[in-house]
PDB file of N, CA and C in Angstrom:
ATOM      1  N   UNK A   1       0.813  -1.220  -0.090  1.00  0.00           N
ATOM      2  CA  UNK A   1       0.069  -0.120  -0.045  1.00  0.00           C
ATOM      3  C   UNK A   1       1.011   1.210  -0.029  1.00  0.00           C
ATOM      4  N   UNK A   2       0.379   2.332  -0.330  1.00  0.00           N
ATOM      5  CA  UNK A   2       1.207   3.571  -0.455  1.00  0.00           C
ATOM      6  C   UNK A   2       0.337   4.655   0.282  1.00  0.00           C
ATOM      7  N   UNK A   3       1.058   5.699   0.701  1.00  0.00           N
ATOM      8  CA  UNK A   3       0.472   6.856   1.265  1.00  0.00           C
ATOM      9  C   UNK A   3       1.467   7.944   1.456  1.00  0.00           C
ATOM     10  N   UNK A   4       1.088   9.131   1.774  1.00  0.00           N
ATOM     11  CA  UNK A   4       1.920  10.327   2.080  1.00  0.00           C
ATOM     12  C   UNK A   4       1.880  10.721   3.406  1.00  0.00           C
ATOM     13  N   UNK A   5       2.861  10.946   4.080  1.00  0.00           N
ATOM     14  CA  UNK A   5       2.720  11.568   5.395  1.00  0.00           C
ATOM     15  C   UNK A   5       2.692  13.112   5.208  1.00  0.00           C
ATOM     16  N   UNK A   6       1.749  13.894   5.928  1.00  0.00           N
ATOM     17  CA  UNK A   6       1.633  15.280   5.902  1.00  0.00           C
ATOM     18  C   UNK A   6       2.843  15.900   6.629  1.00  0.00           C
ATOM     19  N   UNK A   7       3.118  17.099   6.345  1.00  0.00           N
ATOM     20  CA  UNK A   7       3.993  17.913   7.056  1.00  0.00           C
ATOM     21  C   UNK A   7       3.483  18.254   8.428  1.00  0.00           C
ATOM     22  N   UNK A   8       4.272  18.062   9.517  1.00  0.00           N
ATOM     23  CA  UNK A   8       3.900  18.286  10.833  1.00  0.00           C
ATOM     24  C   UNK A   8       4.994  18.834  11.610  1.00  0.00           C
ATOM     25  N   UNK A   9       4.655  19.566  12.888  1.00  0.00           N
ATOM     26  CA  UNK A   9       5.660  20.070  13.673  1.00  0.00           C
ATOM     27  C   UNK A   9       5.548  19.228  15.007  1.00  0.00           C
ATOM     28  N   UNK A  10       6.717  18.644  15.346  1.00  0.00           N
ATOM     29  CA  UNK A  10       6.767  17.859  16.641  1.00  0.00           C
ATOM     30  C   UNK A  10       7.377  18.617  17.750  1.00  0.00           C
ATOM     31  N   UNK A  11       6.669  19.086  18.836  1.00  0.00           N
ATOM     32  CA  UNK A  11       7.279  20.009  19.722  1.00  0.00           C
ATOM     33  C   UNK A  11       8.083  19.150  20.822  1.00  0.00           C
ATOM     34  N   UNK A  12       8.891  19.883  21.501  1.00  0.00           N
ATOM     35  CA  UNK A  12       9.688  19.465  22.609  1.00  0.00           C
ATOM     36  C   UNK A  12       8.702  18.517  23.679  1.00  0.00           C
ATOM     37  N   UNK A  13       9.198  17.385  23.881  1.00  0.00           N
ATOM     38  CA  UNK A  13       8.495  16.434  24.946  1.00  0.00           C
ATOM     39  C   UNK A  13       7.071  16.447  24.364  1.00  0.00           C
ATOM     40  N   UNK A  14       6.706  16.445  23.152  1.00  0.00           N
ATOM     41  CA  UNK A  14       5.368  16.229  22.715  1.00  0.00           C
ATOM     42  C   UNK A  14       5.118  14.828  21.952  1.00  0.00           C
ATOM     43  N   UNK A  15       3.996  14.539  21.849  1.00  0.00           N
ATOM     44  CA  UNK A  15       3.449  13.391  21.164  1.00  0.00           C
ATOM     45  C   UNK A  15       2.670  13.859  19.928  1.00  0.00           C
ATOM     46  N   UNK A  16       2.779  13.234  18.780  1.00  0.00           N
ATOM     47  CA  UNK A  16       1.873  13.599  17.722  1.00  0.00           C
ATOM     48  C   UNK A  16       1.245  12.441  17.142  1.00  0.00           C
ATOM     49  N   UNK A  17       0.101  12.494  16.647  1.00  0.00           N
ATOM     50  CA  UNK A  17      -0.680  11.399  16.006  1.00  0.00           C
ATOM     51  C   UNK A  17      -0.874  11.923  14.426  1.00  0.00           C
ATOM     52  N   UNK A  18      -0.306  11.206  13.637  1.00  0.00           N
ATOM     53  CA  UNK A  18      -0.282  11.522  12.253  1.00  0.00           C
ATOM     54  C   UNK A  18      -1.322  10.403  11.522  1.00  0.00           C
ATOM     55  N   UNK A  19      -2.256  11.037  10.837  1.00  0.00           N
ATOM     56  CA  UNK A  19      -3.255  10.242  10.160  1.00  0.00           C
ATOM     57  C   UNK A  19      -2.790  10.190   8.693  1.00  0.00           C
ATOM     58  N   UNK A  20      -2.821   8.928   8.147  1.00  0.00           N
ATOM     59  CA  UNK A  20      -2.387   8.723   6.691  1.00  0.00           C
ATOM     60  C   UNK A  20      -3.332   7.938   6.002  1.00  0.00           C
ATOM     61  N   UNK A  21      -3.827   8.483   4.871  1.00  0.00           N
ATOM     62  CA  UNK A  21      -4.925   7.801   4.021  1.00  0.00           C
ATOM     63  C   UNK A  21      -4.063   6.762   3.179  1.00  0.00           C
ATOM     64  N   UNK A  22      -4.379   5.479   3.275  1.00  0.00           N
ATOM     65  CA  UNK A  22      -3.650   4.454   2.484  1.00  0.00           C
ATOM     66  C   UNK A  22      -4.434   4.000   1.344  1.00  0.00           C
ATOM     67  N   UNK A  23      -3.953   3.493   0.355  1.00  0.00           N
ATOM     68  CA  UNK A  23      -4.399   2.961  -0.768  1.00  0.00           C
ATOM     69  C   UNK A  23      -4.254   1.475  -0.875  1.00  0.00           C
ATOM     70  N   UNK A  24      -5.115   0.562  -1.121  1.00  0.00           N
ATOM     71  CA  UNK A  24      -4.981  -0.783  -1.181  1.00  0.00           C
ATOM     72  C   UNK A  24      -4.942  -1.156  -2.673  1.00  0.00           C
ATOM     73  N   UNK A  25      -4.864  -0.265  -3.582  1.00  0.00           N
ATOM     74  CA  UNK A  25      -4.990  -0.526  -5.075  1.00  0.00           C
ATOM     75  C   UNK A  25      -3.813  -1.505  -5.584  1.00  0.00           C
ATOM     76  N   UNK A  26      -2.625  -1.458  -4.951  1.00  0.00           N
ATOM     77  CA  UNK A  26      -1.521  -2.316  -5.364  1.00  0.00           C
ATOM     78  C   UNK A  26      -1.820  -3.756  -4.851  1.00  0.00           C
ATOM     79  N   UNK A  27      -2.735  -4.070  -3.951  1.00  0.00           N
ATOM     80  CA  UNK A  27      -3.023  -5.231  -3.374  1.00  0.00           C
ATOM     81  C   UNK A  27      -4.004  -6.136  -4.048  1.00  0.00           C
ATOM     82  N   UNK A  28      -4.939  -5.445  -4.836  1.00  0.00           N
ATOM     83  CA  UNK A  28      -6.033  -6.114  -5.378  1.00  0.00           C
ATOM     84  C   UNK A  28      -5.437  -7.119  -6.483  1.00  0.00           C
ATOM     85  N   UNK A  29      -6.170  -8.331  -6.557  1.00  0.00           N
ATOM     86  CA  UNK A  29      -5.730  -9.425  -7.387  1.00  0.00           C
ATOM     87  C   UNK A  29      -4.607 -10.283  -6.912  1.00  0.00           C
ATOM     88  N   UNK A  30      -3.937  -9.916  -5.833  1.00  0.00           N
ATOM     89  CA  UNK A  30      -2.847 -10.638  -5.140  1.00  0.00           C
ATOM     90  C   UNK A  30      -3.355 -11.710  -4.187  1.00  0.00           C
ATOM     91  N   UNK A  31      -4.456 -11.560  -3.661  1.00  0.00           N
ATOM     92  CA  UNK A  31      -5.067 -12.416  -2.605  1.00  0.00           C
ATOM     93  C   UNK A  31      -4.838 -11.819  -1.335  1.00  0.00           C
ATOM     94  N   UNK A  32      -3.897 -10.841  -1.214  1.00  0.00           N
ATOM     95  CA  UNK A  32      -3.519 -10.368   0.108  1.00  0.00           C
ATOM     96  C   UNK A  32      -4.713  -9.691   0.916  1.00  0.00           C
ATOM     97  N   UNK A  33      -5.492  -9.095   0.126  1.00  0.00           N
ATOM     98  CA  UNK A  33      -6.586  -8.250   0.780  1.00  0.00           C
ATOM     99  C   UNK A  33      -7.720  -9.311   1.324  1.00  0.00           C
ATOM    100  N   UNK A  34      -8.045 -10.511   0.522  1.00  0.00           N
ATOM    101  CA  UNK A  34      -8.736 -11.253   0.815  1.00  0.00           C
ATOM    102  C   UNK A  34      -8.272 -12.060   2.243  1.00  0.00           C
ATOM    103  N   UNK A  35      -6.995 -12.496   2.193  1.00  0.00           N
ATOM    104  CA  UNK A  35      -6.492 -13.173   3.372  1.00  0.00           C
ATOM    105  C   UNK A  35      -6.400 -12.209   4.471  1.00  0.00           C
ATOM    106  N   UNK A  36      -6.215 -10.828   4.351  1.00  0.00           N
ATOM    107  CA  UNK A  36      -6.274  -9.949   5.503  1.00  0.00           C
ATOM    108  C   UNK A  36      -7.715  -9.980   6.084  1.00  0.00           C
ATOM    109  N   UNK A  37      -8.687  -9.946   5.244  1.00  0.00           N
ATOM    110  CA  UNK A  37     -10.171  -9.980   5.660  1.00  0.00           C
ATOM    111  C   UNK A  37     -10.450 -11.197   6.402  1.00  0.00           C
ATOM    112  N   UNK A  38      -9.934 -12.437   5.838  1.00  0.00           N
ATOM    113  CA  UNK A  38     -10.285 -13.642   6.551  1.00  0.00           C
ATOM    114  C   UNK A  38      -9.643 -13.671   7.962  1.00  0.00           C
ATOM    115  N   UNK A  39      -8.329 -13.264   8.131  1.00  0.00           N
ATOM    116  CA  UNK A  39      -7.600 -13.083   9.372  1.00  0.00           C
ATOM    117  C   UNK A  39      -8.494 -12.247  10.254  1.00  0.00           C
ATOM    118  N   UNK A  40      -8.858 -11.108   9.744  1.00  0.00           N
ATOM    119  CA  UNK A  40      -9.600 -10.214  10.658  1.00  0.00           C
ATOM    120  C   UNK A  40     -10.931 -10.676  10.974  1.00  0.00           C
ATOM    121  N   UNK A  41     -11.673 -11.392  10.214  1.00  0.00           N
ATOM    122  CA  UNK A  41     -12.939 -11.958  10.562  1.00  0.00           C
ATOM    123  C   UNK A  41     -12.862 -13.155  11.490  1.00  0.00           C
ATOM    124  N   UNK A  42     -11.701 -13.756  11.469  1.00  0.00           N
ATOM    125  CA  UNK A  42     -11.463 -14.870  12.401  1.00  0.00           C
ATOM    126  C   UNK A  42     -10.957 -14.440  13.765  1.00  0.00           C
ATOM    127  N   UNK A  43     -10.882 -13.148  13.934  1.00  0.00           N
ATOM    128  CA  UNK A  43     -10.302 -12.641  15.142  1.00  0.00           C
ATOM    129  C   UNK A  43      -8.797 -12.939  15.444  1.00  0.00           C
ATOM    130  N   UNK A  44      -8.053 -13.236  14.436  1.00  0.00           N
ATOM    131  CA  UNK A  44      -6.625 -13.489  14.582  1.00  0.00           C
ATOM    132  C   UNK A  44      -5.823 -12.295  14.599  1.00  0.00           C
ATOM    133  N   UNK A  45      -4.432 -12.505  14.677  1.00  0.00           N
ATOM    134  CA  UNK A  45      -3.529 -11.237  14.737  1.00  0.00           C
ATOM    135  C   UNK A  45      -3.301 -10.981  13.210  1.00  0.00           C
ATOM    136  N   UNK A  46      -3.014  -9.666  12.791  1.00  0.00           N
ATOM    137  CA  UNK A  46      -2.684  -9.280  11.544  1.00  0.00           C
ATOM    138  C   UNK A  46      -1.333  -8.634  11.537  1.00  0.00           C
ATOM    139  N   UNK A  47      -0.410  -9.341  10.877  1.00  0.00           N
ATOM    140  CA  UNK A  47       1.009  -8.713  10.758  1.00  0.00           C
ATOM    141  C   UNK A  47       1.108  -7.742   9.667  1.00  0.00           C
ATOM    142  N   UNK A  48       1.719  -6.731   9.912  1.00  0.00           N
ATOM    143  CA  UNK A  48       2.002  -5.754   8.915  1.00  0.00           C
ATOM    144  C   UNK A  48       3.395  -5.195   9.037  1.00  0.00           C
ATOM    145  N   UNK A  49       4.003  -4.767   7.900  1.00  0.00           N
ATOM    146  CA  UNK A  49       5.338  -4.094   7.804  1.00  0.00           C
ATOM    147  C   UNK A  49       5.177  -2.709   7.254  1.00  0.00           C
ATOM    148  N   UNK A  50       5.748  -1.885   7.969  1.00  0.00           N
ATOM    149  CA  UNK A  50       5.718  -0.395   7.532  1.00  0.00           C
ATOM    150  C   UNK A  50       7.081   0.048   7.036  1.00  0.00           C
ATOM    151  N   UNK A  51       7.148   0.553   5.900  1.00  0.00           N
ATOM    152  CA  UNK A  51       8.537   1.042   5.436  1.00  0.00           C
ATOM    153  C   UNK A  51       8.453   2.477   5.016  1.00  0.00           C
ATOM    154  N   UNK A  52       9.321   3.125   5.380  1.00  0.00           N
ATOM    155  CA  UNK A  52       9.039   4.631   4.996  1.00  0.00           C
ATOM    156  C   UNK A  52      10.487   5.414   4.991  1.00  0.00           C
ATOM    157  N   UNK A  53      10.446   6.330   3.998  1.00  0.00           N
ATOM    158  CA  UNK A  53      11.599   7.353   3.858  1.00  0.00           C
ATOM    159  C   UNK A  53      11.087   8.665   4.331  1.00  0.00           C
ATOM    160  N   UNK A  54      11.277   9.200   5.432  1.00  0.00           N
ATOM    161  CA  UNK A  54      10.713  10.403   5.861  1.00  0.00           C
ATOM    162  C   UNK A  54      11.656  11.491   6.048  1.00  0.00           C
ATOM    163  N   UNK A  55      11.569  12.476   5.220  1.00  0.00           N
ATOM    164  CA  UNK A  55      12.662  13.739   5.217  1.00  0.00           C
ATOM    165  C   UNK A  55      12.247  14.423   6.585  1.00  0.00           C
ATOM    166  N   UNK A  56      13.369  14.807   7.431  1.00  0.00           N
ATOM    167  CA  UNK A  56      12.955  15.434   8.611  1.00  0.00           C
ATOM    168  C   UNK A  56      14.016  16.531   8.732  1.00  0.00           C
ATOM    169  N   UNK A  57      13.775  17.538   9.558  1.00  0.00           N
ATOM    170  CA  UNK A  57      14.797  18.670   9.865  1.00  0.00           C
ATOM    171  C   UNK A  57      14.739  18.628  11.400  1.00  0.00           C
ATOM    172  N   UNK A  58      15.921  18.862  12.139  1.00  0.00           N
ATOM    173  CA  UNK A  58      16.003  18.913  13.539  1.00  0.00           C
ATOM    174  C   UNK A  58      16.247  20.354  13.940  1.00  0.00           C
ATOM    175  N   UNK A  59      15.582  20.927  14.805  1.00  0.00           N
ATOM    176  CA  UNK A  59      15.929  22.161  15.418  1.00  0.00           C
ATOM    177  C   UNK A  59      16.243  22.147  16.831  1.00  0.00           C
ATOM    178  N   UNK A  60      17.454  22.615  17.271  1.00  0.00           N
ATOM    179  CA  UNK A  60      17.959  22.747  18.618  1.00  0.00           C
ATOM    180  C   UNK A  60      18.374  24.090  18.821  1.00  0.00           C
ATOM    181  N   UNK A  61      17.483  24.848  19.676  1.00  0.00           N
ATOM    182  CA  UNK A  61      17.711  26.296  19.910  1.00  0.00           C
ATOM    183  C   UNK A  61      17.718  26.988  18.587  1.00  0.00           C
ATOM    184  N   UNK A  62      18.644  27.745  18.240  1.00  0.00           N
ATOM    185  CA  UNK A  62      18.595  28.622  17.031  1.00  0.00           C
ATOM    186  C   UNK A  62      19.184  27.878  15.907  1.00  0.00           C
ATOM    187  N   UNK A  63      19.718  26.590  15.999  1.00  0.00           N
ATOM    188  CA  UNK A  63      20.143  25.872  14.878  1.00  0.00           C
ATOM    189  C   UNK A  63      19.225  24.942  14.392  1.00  0.00           C
ATOM    190  N   UNK A  64      19.109  24.933  13.009  1.00  0.00           N
ATOM    191  CA  UNK A  64      18.229  24.024  12.259  1.00  0.00           C
ATOM    192  C   UNK A  64      19.098  23.251  11.302  1.00  0.00           C
ATOM    193  N   UNK A  65      19.062  21.848  11.269  1.00  0.00           N
ATOM    194  CA  UNK A  65      19.756  21.126  10.287  1.00  0.00           C
ATOM    195  C   UNK A  65      19.178  21.122   8.966  1.00  0.00           C
ATOM    196  N   UNK A  66      19.777  20.805   7.913  1.00  0.00           N
ATOM    197  CA  UNK A  66      19.213  20.549   6.660  1.00  0.00           C
ATOM    198  C   UNK A  66      18.372  19.188   6.769  1.00  0.00           C
ATOM    199  N   UNK A  67      17.699  19.024   5.663  1.00  0.00           N
ATOM    200  CA  UNK A  67      16.888  17.826   5.573  1.00  0.00           C
ATOM    201  C   UNK A  67      17.867  16.502   5.539  1.00  0.00           C
ATOM    202  N   UNK A  68      17.352  15.511   6.391  1.00  0.00           N
ATOM    203  CA  UNK A  68      17.954  14.188   6.204  1.00  0.00           C
ATOM    204  C   UNK A  68      16.785  13.303   6.153  1.00  0.00           C
ATOM    205  N   UNK A  69      17.024  12.261   5.463  1.00  0.00           N
ATOM    206  CA  UNK A  69      15.901  11.258   5.112  1.00  0.00           C
ATOM    207  C   UNK A  69      16.347   9.871   5.642  1.00  0.00           C
ATOM    208  N   UNK A  70      16.043   9.584   6.987  1.00  0.00           N
ATOM    209  CA  UNK A  70      16.181   8.296   7.544  1.00  0.00           C
ATOM    210  C   UNK A  70      15.168   7.359   6.859  1.00  0.00           C
ATOM    211  N   UNK A  71      15.644   6.030   6.825  1.00  0.00           N
ATOM    212  CA  UNK A  71      14.660   4.892   6.492  1.00  0.00           C
ATOM    213  C   UNK A  71      14.113   4.273   7.672  1.00  0.00           C
ATOM    214  N   UNK A  72      12.947   4.014   7.721  1.00  0.00           N
ATOM    215  CA  UNK A  72      12.191   3.381   8.848  1.00  0.00           C
ATOM    216  C   UNK A  72      11.513   2.204   8.423  1.00  0.00           C
ATOM    217  N   UNK A  73      11.666   1.118   9.394  1.00  0.00           N
ATOM    218  CA  UNK A  73      10.953  -0.227   9.141  1.00  0.00           C
ATOM    219  C   UNK A  73      10.271  -0.495  10.382  1.00  0.00           C
ATOM    220  N   UNK A  74       9.066  -0.798  10.369  1.00  0.00           N
ATOM    221  CA  UNK A  74       8.290  -1.006  11.673  1.00  0.00           C
ATOM    222  C   UNK A  74       7.619  -2.296  11.271  1.00  0.00           C
ATOM    223  N   UNK A  75       7.973  -3.383  12.122  1.00  0.00           N
ATOM    224  CA  UNK A  75       7.085  -4.661  12.179  1.00  0.00           C
ATOM    225  C   UNK A  75       5.983  -4.646  13.257  1.00  0.00           C
ATOM    226  N   UNK A  76       4.713  -4.695  12.788  1.00  0.00           N
ATOM    227  CA  UNK A  76       3.514  -4.507  13.591  1.00  0.00           C
ATOM    228  C   UNK A  76       2.796  -5.705  13.681  1.00  0.00           C
ATOM    229  N   UNK A  77       1.940  -5.989  14.729  1.00  0.00           N
ATOM    230  CA  UNK A  77       0.937  -6.932  14.789  1.00  0.00           C
ATOM    231  C   UNK A  77      -0.288  -6.312  15.412  1.00  0.00           C
ATOM    232  N   UNK A  78      -1.308  -6.184  14.483  1.00  0.00           N
ATOM    233  CA  UNK A  78      -2.504  -5.673  14.823  1.00  0.00           C
ATOM    234  C   UNK A  78      -3.613  -6.558  15.421  1.00  0.00           C
ATOM    235  N   UNK A  79      -4.515  -6.048  16.261  1.00  0.00           N
ATOM    236  CA  UNK A  79      -5.441  -6.992  16.876  1.00  0.00           C
ATOM    237  C   UNK A  79      -6.599  -7.132  15.776  1.00  0.00           C
ATOM    238  N   UNK A  80      -6.849  -6.157  14.794  1.00  0.00           N
ATOM    239  CA  UNK A  80      -7.858  -6.335  13.863  1.00  0.00           C
ATOM    240  C   UNK A  80      -7.582  -5.314  12.866  1.00  0.00           C
ATOM    241  N   UNK A  81      -8.353  -5.369  11.614  1.00  0.00           N
ATOM    242  CA  UNK A  81      -8.204  -4.274  10.701  1.00  0.00           C
ATOM    243  C   UNK A  81      -9.674  -3.906  10.531  1.00  0.00           C
ATOM    244  N   UNK A  82     -10.042  -2.626  10.641  1.00  0.00           N
ATOM    245  CA  UNK A  82     -11.331  -2.035  10.629  1.00  0.00           C
ATOM    246  C   UNK A  82     -11.256  -0.658  10.155  1.00  0.00           C
ATOM    247  N   UNK A  83     -12.272  -0.076   9.501  1.00  0.00           N
ATOM    248  CA  UNK A  83     -12.313   1.340   9.178  1.00  0.00           C
ATOM    249  C   UNK A  83     -13.326   1.979  10.324  1.00  0.00           C
ATOM    250  N   UNK A  84     -13.920   1.145  11.212  1.00  0.00           N
ATOM    251  CA  UNK A  84     -14.664   1.715  12.241  1.00  0.00           C
ATOM    252  C   UNK A  84     -14.084   1.263  13.490  1.00  0.00           C
ATOM    253  N   UNK A  85     -14.058   2.091  14.568  1.00  0.00           N
ATOM    254  CA  UNK A  85     -13.416   1.791  15.883  1.00  0.00           C
ATOM    255  C   UNK A  85     -12.041   1.759  15.954  1.00  0.00           C
ATOM    256  N   UNK A  86     -11.433   1.468  16.959  1.00  0.00           N
ATOM    257  CA  UNK A  86      -9.964   1.541  17.205  1.00  0.00           C
ATOM    258  C   UNK A  86      -9.247   0.320  16.784  1.00  0.00           C
ATOM    259  N   UNK A  87      -8.128   0.456  16.407  1.00  0.00           N
ATOM    260  CA  UNK A  87      -7.181  -0.670  16.017  1.00  0.00           C
ATOM    261  C   UNK A  87      -6.135  -0.847  17.042  1.00  0.00           C
ATOM    262  N   UNK A  88      -6.015  -1.959  17.629  1.00  0.00           N
ATOM    263  CA  UNK A  88      -4.965  -2.003  18.657  1.00  0.00           C
ATOM    264  C   UNK A  88      -3.718  -2.623  18.129  1.00  0.00           C
ATOM    265  N   UNK A  89      -2.583  -2.028  18.479  1.00  0.00           N
ATOM    266  CA  UNK A  89      -1.205  -2.747  18.272  1.00  0.00           C
ATOM    267  C   UNK A  89      -0.797  -3.648  19.376  1.00  0.00           C
ATOM    268  N   UNK A  90      -0.760  -4.877  19.005  1.00  0.00           N
ATOM    269  CA  UNK A  90      -0.322  -5.870  20.035  1.00  0.00           C
ATOM    270  C   UNK A  90       1.135  -5.897  20.256  1.00  0.00           C
ATOM    271  N   UNK A  91       2.031  -5.746  19.109  1.00  0.00           N
ATOM    272  CA  UNK A  91       3.393  -5.802  19.335  1.00  0.00           C
ATOM    273  C   UNK A  91       3.933  -4.742  18.232  1.00  0.00           C
ATOM    274  N   UNK A  92       5.005  -4.216  18.328  1.00  0.00           N
ATOM    275  CA  UNK A  92       5.633  -3.328  17.456  1.00  0.00           C
ATOM    276  C   UNK A  92       7.181  -3.306  17.682  1.00  0.00           C
ATOM    277  N   UNK A  93       7.945  -3.302  16.628  1.00  0.00           N
ATOM    278  CA  UNK A  93       9.307  -3.192  16.626  1.00  0.00           C
ATOM    279  C   UNK A  93       9.817  -2.477  15.467  1.00  0.00           C
ATOM    280  N   UNK A  94      10.668  -1.354  15.723  1.00  0.00           N
ATOM    281  CA  UNK A  94      11.124  -0.431  14.665  1.00  0.00           C
ATOM    282  C   UNK A  94      12.493  -0.330  14.549  1.00  0.00           C
ATOM    283  N   UNK A  95      13.085  -0.090  13.340  1.00  0.00           N
ATOM    284  CA  UNK A  95      14.411   0.163  13.167  1.00  0.00           C
ATOM    285  C   UNK A  95      14.792   1.288  12.348  1.00  0.00           C
ATOM    286  N   UNK A  96      15.748   2.178  12.550  1.00  0.00           N
ATOM    287  CA  UNK A  96      15.960   3.353  11.839  1.00  0.00           C
ATOM    288  C   UNK A  96      17.273   3.411  11.345  1.00  0.00           C
ATOM    289  N   UNK A  97      17.414   3.755  10.135  1.00  0.00           N
ATOM    290  CA  UNK A  97      18.767   3.843   9.577  1.00  0.00           C
ATOM    291  C   UNK A  97      18.820   5.185   8.918  1.00  0.00           C
ATOM    292  N   UNK A  98      19.873   5.930   9.145  1.00  0.00           N
ATOM    293  CA  UNK A  98      20.023   7.214   8.695  1.00  0.00           C
ATOM    294  C   UNK A  98      20.818   7.222   7.294  1.00  0.00           C
ATOM    295  N   UNK A  99      21.509   6.124   6.788  1.00  0.00           N
ATOM    296  CA  UNK A  99      22.069   6.041   5.408  1.00  0.00           C
ATOM    297  C   UNK A  99      21.520   4.988   4.811  1.00  0.00           C
TER     298      UNK A  99
END
């Protein structure tokens, strides 16, 4: 699936929730969407992998860095897949590479 992260500011000692609209167009015809729906209907765990390259700038006092683009990979296990109600993350492990 693909989506774009909106630009946002993360303040000092602050938490931000970023909502991303995702498309499942690349998954149709592969059987993945049907398998995900089956696991979701059976009440099982749903494993997902998030990969992203997210350009960031860091500001410390009056100094702001140029843009750097770290690579992020998160392995998640969700409790269900739904457009209604909350989706719980059972497990999550993320790795960050700067180069």
